[in-house]
mmCIF file of C-alpha atoms in Angstrom:
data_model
loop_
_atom_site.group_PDB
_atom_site.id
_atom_site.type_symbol
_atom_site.label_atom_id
_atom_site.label_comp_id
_atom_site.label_asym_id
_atom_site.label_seq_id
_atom_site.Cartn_x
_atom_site.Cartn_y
_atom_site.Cartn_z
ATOM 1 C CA UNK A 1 104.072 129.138 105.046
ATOM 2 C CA UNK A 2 103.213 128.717 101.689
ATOM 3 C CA UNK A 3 102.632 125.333 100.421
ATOM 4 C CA UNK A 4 102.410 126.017 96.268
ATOM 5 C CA UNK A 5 104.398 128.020 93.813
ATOM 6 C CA UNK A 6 102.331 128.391 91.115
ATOM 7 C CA UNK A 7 104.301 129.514 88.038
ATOM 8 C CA UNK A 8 101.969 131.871 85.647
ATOM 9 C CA UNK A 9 99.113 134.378 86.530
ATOM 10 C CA UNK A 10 96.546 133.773 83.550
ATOM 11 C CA UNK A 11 93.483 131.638 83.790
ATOM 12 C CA UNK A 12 94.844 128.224 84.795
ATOM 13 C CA UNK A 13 97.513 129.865 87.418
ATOM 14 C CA UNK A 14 94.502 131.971 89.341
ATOM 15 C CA UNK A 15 91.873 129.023 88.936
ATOM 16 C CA UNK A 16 94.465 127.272 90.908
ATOM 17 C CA UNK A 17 95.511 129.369 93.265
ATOM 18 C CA UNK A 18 91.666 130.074 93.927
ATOM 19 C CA UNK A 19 90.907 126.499 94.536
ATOM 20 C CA UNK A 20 93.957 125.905 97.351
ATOM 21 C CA UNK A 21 92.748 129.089 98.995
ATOM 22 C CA UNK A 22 89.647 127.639 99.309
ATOM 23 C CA UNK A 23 91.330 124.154 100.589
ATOM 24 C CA UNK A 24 93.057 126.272 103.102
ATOM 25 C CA UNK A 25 96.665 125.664 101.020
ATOM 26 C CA UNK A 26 98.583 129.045 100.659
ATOM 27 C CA UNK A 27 99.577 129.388 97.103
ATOM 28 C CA UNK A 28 102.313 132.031 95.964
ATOM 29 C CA UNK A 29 101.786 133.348 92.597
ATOM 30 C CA UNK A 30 104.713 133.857 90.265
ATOM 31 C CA UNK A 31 103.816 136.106 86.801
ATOM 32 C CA UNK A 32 106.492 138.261 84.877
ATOM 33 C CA UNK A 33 103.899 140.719 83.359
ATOM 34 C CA UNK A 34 100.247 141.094 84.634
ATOM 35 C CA UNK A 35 97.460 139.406 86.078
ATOM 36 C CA UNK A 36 95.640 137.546 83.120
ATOM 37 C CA UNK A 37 98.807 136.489 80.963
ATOM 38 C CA UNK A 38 97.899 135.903 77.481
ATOM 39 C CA UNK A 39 94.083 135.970 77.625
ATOM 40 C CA UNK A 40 94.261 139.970 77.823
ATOM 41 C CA UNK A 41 95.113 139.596 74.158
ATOM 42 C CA UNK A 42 91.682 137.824 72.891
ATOM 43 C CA UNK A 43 88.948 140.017 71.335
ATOM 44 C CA UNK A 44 86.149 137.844 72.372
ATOM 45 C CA UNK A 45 85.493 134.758 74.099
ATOM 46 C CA UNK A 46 82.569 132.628 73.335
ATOM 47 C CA UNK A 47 82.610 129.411 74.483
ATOM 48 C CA UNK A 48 83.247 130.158 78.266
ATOM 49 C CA UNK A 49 79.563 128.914 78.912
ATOM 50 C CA UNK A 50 79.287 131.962 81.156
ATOM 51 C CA UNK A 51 78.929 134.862 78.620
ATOM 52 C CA UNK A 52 76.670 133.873 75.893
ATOM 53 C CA UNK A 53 77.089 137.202 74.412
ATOM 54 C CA UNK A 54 81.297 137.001 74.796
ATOM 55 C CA UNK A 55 83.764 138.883 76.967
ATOM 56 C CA UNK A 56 86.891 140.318 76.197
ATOM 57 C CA UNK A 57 89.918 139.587 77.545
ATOM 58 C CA UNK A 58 90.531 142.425 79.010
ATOM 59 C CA UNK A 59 87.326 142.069 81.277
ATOM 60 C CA UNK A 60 88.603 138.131 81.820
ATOM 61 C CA UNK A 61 91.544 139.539 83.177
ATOM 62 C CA UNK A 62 90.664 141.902 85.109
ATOM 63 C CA UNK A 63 88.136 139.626 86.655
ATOM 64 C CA UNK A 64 91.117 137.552 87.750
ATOM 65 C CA UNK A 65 91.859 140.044 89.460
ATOM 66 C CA UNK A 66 89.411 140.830 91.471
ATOM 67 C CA UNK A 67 89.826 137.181 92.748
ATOM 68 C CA UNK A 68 93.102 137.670 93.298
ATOM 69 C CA UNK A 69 92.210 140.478 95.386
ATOM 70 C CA UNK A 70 88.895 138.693 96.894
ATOM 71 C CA UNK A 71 91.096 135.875 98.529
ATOM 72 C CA UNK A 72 94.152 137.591 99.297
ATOM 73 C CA UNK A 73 96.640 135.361 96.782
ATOM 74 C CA UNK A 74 100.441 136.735 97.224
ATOM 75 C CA UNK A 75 101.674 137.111 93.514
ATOM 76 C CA UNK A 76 105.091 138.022 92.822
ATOM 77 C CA UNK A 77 106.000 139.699 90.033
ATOM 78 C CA UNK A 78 109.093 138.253 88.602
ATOM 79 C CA UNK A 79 110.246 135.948 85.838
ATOM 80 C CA UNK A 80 110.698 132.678 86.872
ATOM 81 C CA UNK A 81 113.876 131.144 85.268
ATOM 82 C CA UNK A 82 114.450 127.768 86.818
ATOM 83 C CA UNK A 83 112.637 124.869 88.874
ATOM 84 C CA UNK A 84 114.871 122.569 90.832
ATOM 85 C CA UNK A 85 113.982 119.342 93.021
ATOM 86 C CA UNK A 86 116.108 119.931 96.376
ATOM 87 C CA UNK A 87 114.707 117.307 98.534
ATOM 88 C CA UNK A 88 112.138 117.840 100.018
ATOM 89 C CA UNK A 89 111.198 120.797 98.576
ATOM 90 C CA UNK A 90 110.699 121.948 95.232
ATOM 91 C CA UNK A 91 113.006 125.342 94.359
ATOM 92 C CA UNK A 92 111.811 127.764 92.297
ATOM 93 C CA UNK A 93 114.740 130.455 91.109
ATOM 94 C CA UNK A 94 113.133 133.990 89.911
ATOM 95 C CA UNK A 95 115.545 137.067 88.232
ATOM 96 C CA UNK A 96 115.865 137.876 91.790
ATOM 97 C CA UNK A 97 115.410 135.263 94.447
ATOM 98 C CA UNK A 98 114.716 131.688 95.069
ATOM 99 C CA UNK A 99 111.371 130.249 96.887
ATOM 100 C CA UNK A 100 110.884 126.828 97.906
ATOM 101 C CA UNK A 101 107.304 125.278 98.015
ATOM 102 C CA UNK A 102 106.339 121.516 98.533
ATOM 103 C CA UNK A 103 104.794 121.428 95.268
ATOM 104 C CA UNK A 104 104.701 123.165 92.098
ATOM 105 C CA UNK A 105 102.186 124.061 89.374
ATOM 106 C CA UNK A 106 103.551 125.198 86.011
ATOM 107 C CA UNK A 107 100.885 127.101 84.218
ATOM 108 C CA UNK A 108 103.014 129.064 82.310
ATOM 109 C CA UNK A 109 101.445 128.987 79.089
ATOM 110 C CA UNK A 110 103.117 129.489 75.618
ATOM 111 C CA UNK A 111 104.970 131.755 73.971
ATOM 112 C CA UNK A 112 105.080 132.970 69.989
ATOM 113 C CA UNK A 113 106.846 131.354 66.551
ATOM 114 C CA UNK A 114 109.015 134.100 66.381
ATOM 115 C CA UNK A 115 110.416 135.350 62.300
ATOM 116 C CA UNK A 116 113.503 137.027 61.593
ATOM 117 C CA UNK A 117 112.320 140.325 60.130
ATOM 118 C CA UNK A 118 113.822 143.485 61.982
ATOM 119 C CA UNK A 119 111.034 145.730 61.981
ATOM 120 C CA UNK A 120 110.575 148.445 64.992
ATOM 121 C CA UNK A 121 106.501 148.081 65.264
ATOM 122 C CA UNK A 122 106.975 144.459 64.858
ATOM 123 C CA UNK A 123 104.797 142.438 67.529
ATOM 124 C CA UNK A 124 103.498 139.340 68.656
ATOM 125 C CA UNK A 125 100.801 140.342 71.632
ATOM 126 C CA UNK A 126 97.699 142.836 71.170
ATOM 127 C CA UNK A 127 98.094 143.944 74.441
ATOM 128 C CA UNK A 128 101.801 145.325 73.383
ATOM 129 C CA UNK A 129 100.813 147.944 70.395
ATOM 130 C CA UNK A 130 100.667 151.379 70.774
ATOM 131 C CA UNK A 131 97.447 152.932 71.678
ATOM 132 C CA UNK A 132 95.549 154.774 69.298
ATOM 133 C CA UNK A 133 96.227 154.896 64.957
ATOM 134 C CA UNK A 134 97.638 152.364 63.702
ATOM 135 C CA UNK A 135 97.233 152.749 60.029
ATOM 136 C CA UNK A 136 97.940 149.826 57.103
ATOM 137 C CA UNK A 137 98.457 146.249 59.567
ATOM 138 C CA UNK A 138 99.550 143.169 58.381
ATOM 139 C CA UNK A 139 99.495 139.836 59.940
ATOM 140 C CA UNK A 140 101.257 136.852 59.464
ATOM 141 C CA UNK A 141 99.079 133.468 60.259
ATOM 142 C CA UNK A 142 96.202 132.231 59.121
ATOM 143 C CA UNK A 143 94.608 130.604 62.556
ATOM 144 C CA UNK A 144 92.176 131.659 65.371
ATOM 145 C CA UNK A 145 95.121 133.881 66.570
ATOM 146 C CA UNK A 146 95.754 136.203 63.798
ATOM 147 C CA UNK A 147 91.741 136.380 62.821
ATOM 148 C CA UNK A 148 91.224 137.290 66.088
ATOM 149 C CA UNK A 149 94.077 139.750 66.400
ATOM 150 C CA UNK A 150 92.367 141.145 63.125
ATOM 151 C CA UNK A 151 88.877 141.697 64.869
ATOM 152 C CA UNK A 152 90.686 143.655 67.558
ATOM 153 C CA UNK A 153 93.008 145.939 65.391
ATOM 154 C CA UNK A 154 90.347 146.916 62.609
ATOM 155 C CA UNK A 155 88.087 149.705 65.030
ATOM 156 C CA UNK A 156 91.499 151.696 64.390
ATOM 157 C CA UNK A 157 93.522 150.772 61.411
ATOM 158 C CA UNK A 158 93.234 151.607 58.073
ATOM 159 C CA UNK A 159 93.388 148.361 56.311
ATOM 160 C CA UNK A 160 94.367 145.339 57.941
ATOM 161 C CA UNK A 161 95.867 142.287 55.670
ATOM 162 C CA UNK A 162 96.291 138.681 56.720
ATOM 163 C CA UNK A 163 98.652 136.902 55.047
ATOM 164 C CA UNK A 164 97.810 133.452 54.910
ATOM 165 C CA UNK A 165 100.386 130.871 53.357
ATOM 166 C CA UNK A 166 97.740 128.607 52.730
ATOM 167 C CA UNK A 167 93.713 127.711 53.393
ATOM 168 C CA UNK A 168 93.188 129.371 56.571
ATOM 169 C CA UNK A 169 92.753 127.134 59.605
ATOM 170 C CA UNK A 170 90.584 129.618 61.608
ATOM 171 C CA UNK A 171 87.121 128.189 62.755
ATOM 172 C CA UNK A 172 83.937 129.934 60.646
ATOM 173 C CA UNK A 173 83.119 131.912 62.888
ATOM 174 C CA UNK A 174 85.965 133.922 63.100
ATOM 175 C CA UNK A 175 86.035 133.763 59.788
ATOM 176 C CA UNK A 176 82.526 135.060 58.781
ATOM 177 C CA UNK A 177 83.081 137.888 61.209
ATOM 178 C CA UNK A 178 86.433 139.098 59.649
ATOM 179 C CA UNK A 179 84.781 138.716 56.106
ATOM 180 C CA UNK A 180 82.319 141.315 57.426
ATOM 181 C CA UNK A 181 85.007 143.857 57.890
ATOM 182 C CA UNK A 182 85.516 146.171 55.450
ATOM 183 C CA UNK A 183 88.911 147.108 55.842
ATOM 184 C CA UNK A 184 90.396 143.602 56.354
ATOM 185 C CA UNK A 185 91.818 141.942 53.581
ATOM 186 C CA UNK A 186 93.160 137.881 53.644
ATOM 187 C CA UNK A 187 95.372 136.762 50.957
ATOM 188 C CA UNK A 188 96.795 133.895 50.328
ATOM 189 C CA UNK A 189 100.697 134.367 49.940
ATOM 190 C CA UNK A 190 104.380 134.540 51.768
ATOM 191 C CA UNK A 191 106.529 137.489 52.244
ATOM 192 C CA UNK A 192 109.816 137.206 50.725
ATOM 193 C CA UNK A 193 111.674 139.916 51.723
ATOM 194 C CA UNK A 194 110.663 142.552 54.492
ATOM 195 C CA UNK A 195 112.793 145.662 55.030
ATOM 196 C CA UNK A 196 111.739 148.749 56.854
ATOM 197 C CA UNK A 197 108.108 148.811 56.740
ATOM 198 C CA UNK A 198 108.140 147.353 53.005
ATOM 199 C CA UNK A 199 106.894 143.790 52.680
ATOM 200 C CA UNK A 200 107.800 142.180 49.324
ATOM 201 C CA UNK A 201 105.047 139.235 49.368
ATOM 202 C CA UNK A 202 104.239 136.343 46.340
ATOM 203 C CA UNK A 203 101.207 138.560 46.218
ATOM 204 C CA UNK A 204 102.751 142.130 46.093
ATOM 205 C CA UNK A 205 104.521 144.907 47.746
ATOM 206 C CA UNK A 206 102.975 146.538 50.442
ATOM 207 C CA UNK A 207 104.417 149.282 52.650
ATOM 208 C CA UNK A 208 103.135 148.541 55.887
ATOM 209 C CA UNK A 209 103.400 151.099 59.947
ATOM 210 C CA UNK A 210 102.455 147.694 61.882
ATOM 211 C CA UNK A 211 103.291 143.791 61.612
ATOM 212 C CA UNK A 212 101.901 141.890 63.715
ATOM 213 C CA UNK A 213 102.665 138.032 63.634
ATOM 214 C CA UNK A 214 100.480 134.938 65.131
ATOM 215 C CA UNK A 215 102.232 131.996 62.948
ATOM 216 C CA UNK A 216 102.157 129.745 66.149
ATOM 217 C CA UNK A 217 102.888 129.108 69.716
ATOM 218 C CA UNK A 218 105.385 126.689 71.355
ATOM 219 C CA UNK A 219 105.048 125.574 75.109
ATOM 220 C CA UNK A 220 107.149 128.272 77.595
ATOM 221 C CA UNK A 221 108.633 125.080 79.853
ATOM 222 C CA UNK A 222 111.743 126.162 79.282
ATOM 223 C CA UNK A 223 112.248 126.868 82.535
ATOM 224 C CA UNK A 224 111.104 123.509 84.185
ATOM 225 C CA UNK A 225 113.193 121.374 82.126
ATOM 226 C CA UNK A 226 114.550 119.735 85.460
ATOM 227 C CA UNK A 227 111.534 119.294 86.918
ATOM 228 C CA UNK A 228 109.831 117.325 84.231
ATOM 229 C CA UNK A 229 108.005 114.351 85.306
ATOM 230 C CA UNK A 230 108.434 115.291 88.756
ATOM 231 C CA UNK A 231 105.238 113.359 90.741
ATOM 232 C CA UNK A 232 105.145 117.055 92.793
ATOM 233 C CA UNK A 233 105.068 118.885 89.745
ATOM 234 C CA UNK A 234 101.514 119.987 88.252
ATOM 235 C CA UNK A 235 101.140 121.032 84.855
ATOM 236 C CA UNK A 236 98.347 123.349 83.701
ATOM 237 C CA UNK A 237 96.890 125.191 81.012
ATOM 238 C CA UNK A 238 98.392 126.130 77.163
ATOM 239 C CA UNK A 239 101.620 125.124 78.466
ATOM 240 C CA UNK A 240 100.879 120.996 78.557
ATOM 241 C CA UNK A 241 97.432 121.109 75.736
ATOM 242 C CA UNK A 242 99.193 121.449 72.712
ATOM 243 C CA UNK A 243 96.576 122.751 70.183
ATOM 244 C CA UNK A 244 93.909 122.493 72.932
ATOM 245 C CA UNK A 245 94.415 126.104 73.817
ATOM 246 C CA UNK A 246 91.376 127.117 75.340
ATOM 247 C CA UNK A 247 90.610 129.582 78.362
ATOM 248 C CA UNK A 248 87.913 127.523 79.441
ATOM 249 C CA UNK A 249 90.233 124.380 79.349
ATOM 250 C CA UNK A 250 92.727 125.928 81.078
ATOM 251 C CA UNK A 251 90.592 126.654 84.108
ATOM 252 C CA UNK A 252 89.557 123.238 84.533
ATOM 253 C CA UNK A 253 93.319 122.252 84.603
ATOM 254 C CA UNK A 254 93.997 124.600 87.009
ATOM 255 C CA UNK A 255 91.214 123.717 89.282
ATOM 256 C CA UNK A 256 92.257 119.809 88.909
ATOM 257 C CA UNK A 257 95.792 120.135 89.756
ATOM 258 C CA UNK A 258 94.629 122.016 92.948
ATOM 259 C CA UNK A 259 92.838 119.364 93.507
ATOM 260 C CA UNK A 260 95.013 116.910 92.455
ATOM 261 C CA UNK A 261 97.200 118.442 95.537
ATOM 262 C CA UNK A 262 94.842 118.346 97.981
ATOM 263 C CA UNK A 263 94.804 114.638 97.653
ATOM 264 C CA UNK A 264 98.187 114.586 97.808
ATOM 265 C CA UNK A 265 98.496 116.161 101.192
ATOM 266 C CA UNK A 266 95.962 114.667 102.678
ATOM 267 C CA UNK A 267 95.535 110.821 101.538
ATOM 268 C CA UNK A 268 99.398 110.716 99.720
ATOM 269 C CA UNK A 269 97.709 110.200 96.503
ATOM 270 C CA UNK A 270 96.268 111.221 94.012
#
């Protein structure tokens, strides 16, 4: 029987999840999209203190996995839309069941600042554009998301524009890598109107076949709302760190609420 419902398959869900195994707790994995969750969108990672050279987070992903795979974690792919406490168990409701575990580890991550536009090839996630040409991209944000997002989208776009509202926030060396691209632009401005493609900015028009946006991220706890503060409740990852938002971080998390569990099942504390 499976003793943890972990809710989220990136980093700090599978770190988890790898740590119980190896505790001899069976963990059930619950993710809504893939293996890997929002790390498949990053370019590069650098400061993993694994890859000195970076890795992409595609190959992060997909190295998650292979762990999966390795140690024989039972993910299930649905959306998990509520977490209730029915003593003694902890319930977790999906699109299209219900599961009950002892404890449960939310490591759901975040989700996007969404904007109001209506725009077809409007998006929020690398890993959700179309494949191949993209020609003229703009993006909204001026943070390690929306530099990064630049890095990945300029091998095949025309010209990419970041539209910053004010001094960029992204560390320097994102930034000194954009500045070497050729075809990205940043500019310091705010669109005013948007309309089919056509961005009407404090800087210009521009007609535009992609907009991506990257103007924040908000925890995705929506879910657990009942469950908050819950002493068999774990929290993991983007979803508790605020701007701490770190794959590496997120590991650690995952690995210490595993942990964290252990404890609790076998000396009733932590």
């Amino acid at each position: 029987m499976a003793v943890v419902g972990i809710v989220g398959g990136g980093p700090a869900g599978i770190s988890a999840a790898v740590q119980l195994k190896r505790y001899g707790l069976e963990p059930v994995v619950f993710e809504k999209d893939e293996i890997g969750g929002l790390v498949r969108n990053a370019y590069s990672i650098r400061n993993s203190m694994y890859f000195p050279e970076g890795i992409s987070g595609k190959r992060v992903a997909s190295i998650l996995k292979r762990y999966v795979e390795i140690y024989g974690i039972k993910v299930i792919y649905d959306e998990v839309i509520d977490i209730r406490y029915k003593e003694p168990e902890m319930v977790i409701y999906t699109k299209r069941g219900d599961y009950a575990f002892k404890y449960t580890v939310i490591a759901s991550g975040t989700q996007p600042k969404r904007v109001n536009f209506k725009f077809e090839r409007l998006y929020y996630h690398i890993v959700d554009l179309p494949k191949g040409y993209l020609g003229r991209v703009m993006i909204l944000g001026g943070g390690d998301t929306s530099y990064d997002y630049a890095l990945s989208v300029a091998g095949r776009s025309d010209e990419v524009i970041i539209m910053v509202r004010s001094t960029p926030k992204a560390i320097d060396s994102l930034i000194k890598e954009v500045d070497r691209c050729k075809n990205v632009k940043v500019m310091i401005g705010r669109i005013l109107e948007f309309s089919d493609g056509t961005a009407i900015t404090t800087v210009g028009k521009f007609n535009i076949d992609i907009l991506l946006v990257a103007i924040g991220r908000i925890p995705n706890d929506n879910f657990a709302k009942n469950v908050k503060g819950n002493p068999r409740v774990f929290w993991a990852g983007d979803v508790k760190n605020g701007w701490y938002r770190q794959s590496s971080i997120a590991i650690a998390d995952g690995i210490k609420a595993a942990m964290q569990i252990w404890r609790m099942e076998k000396y009733g504390n932590i």
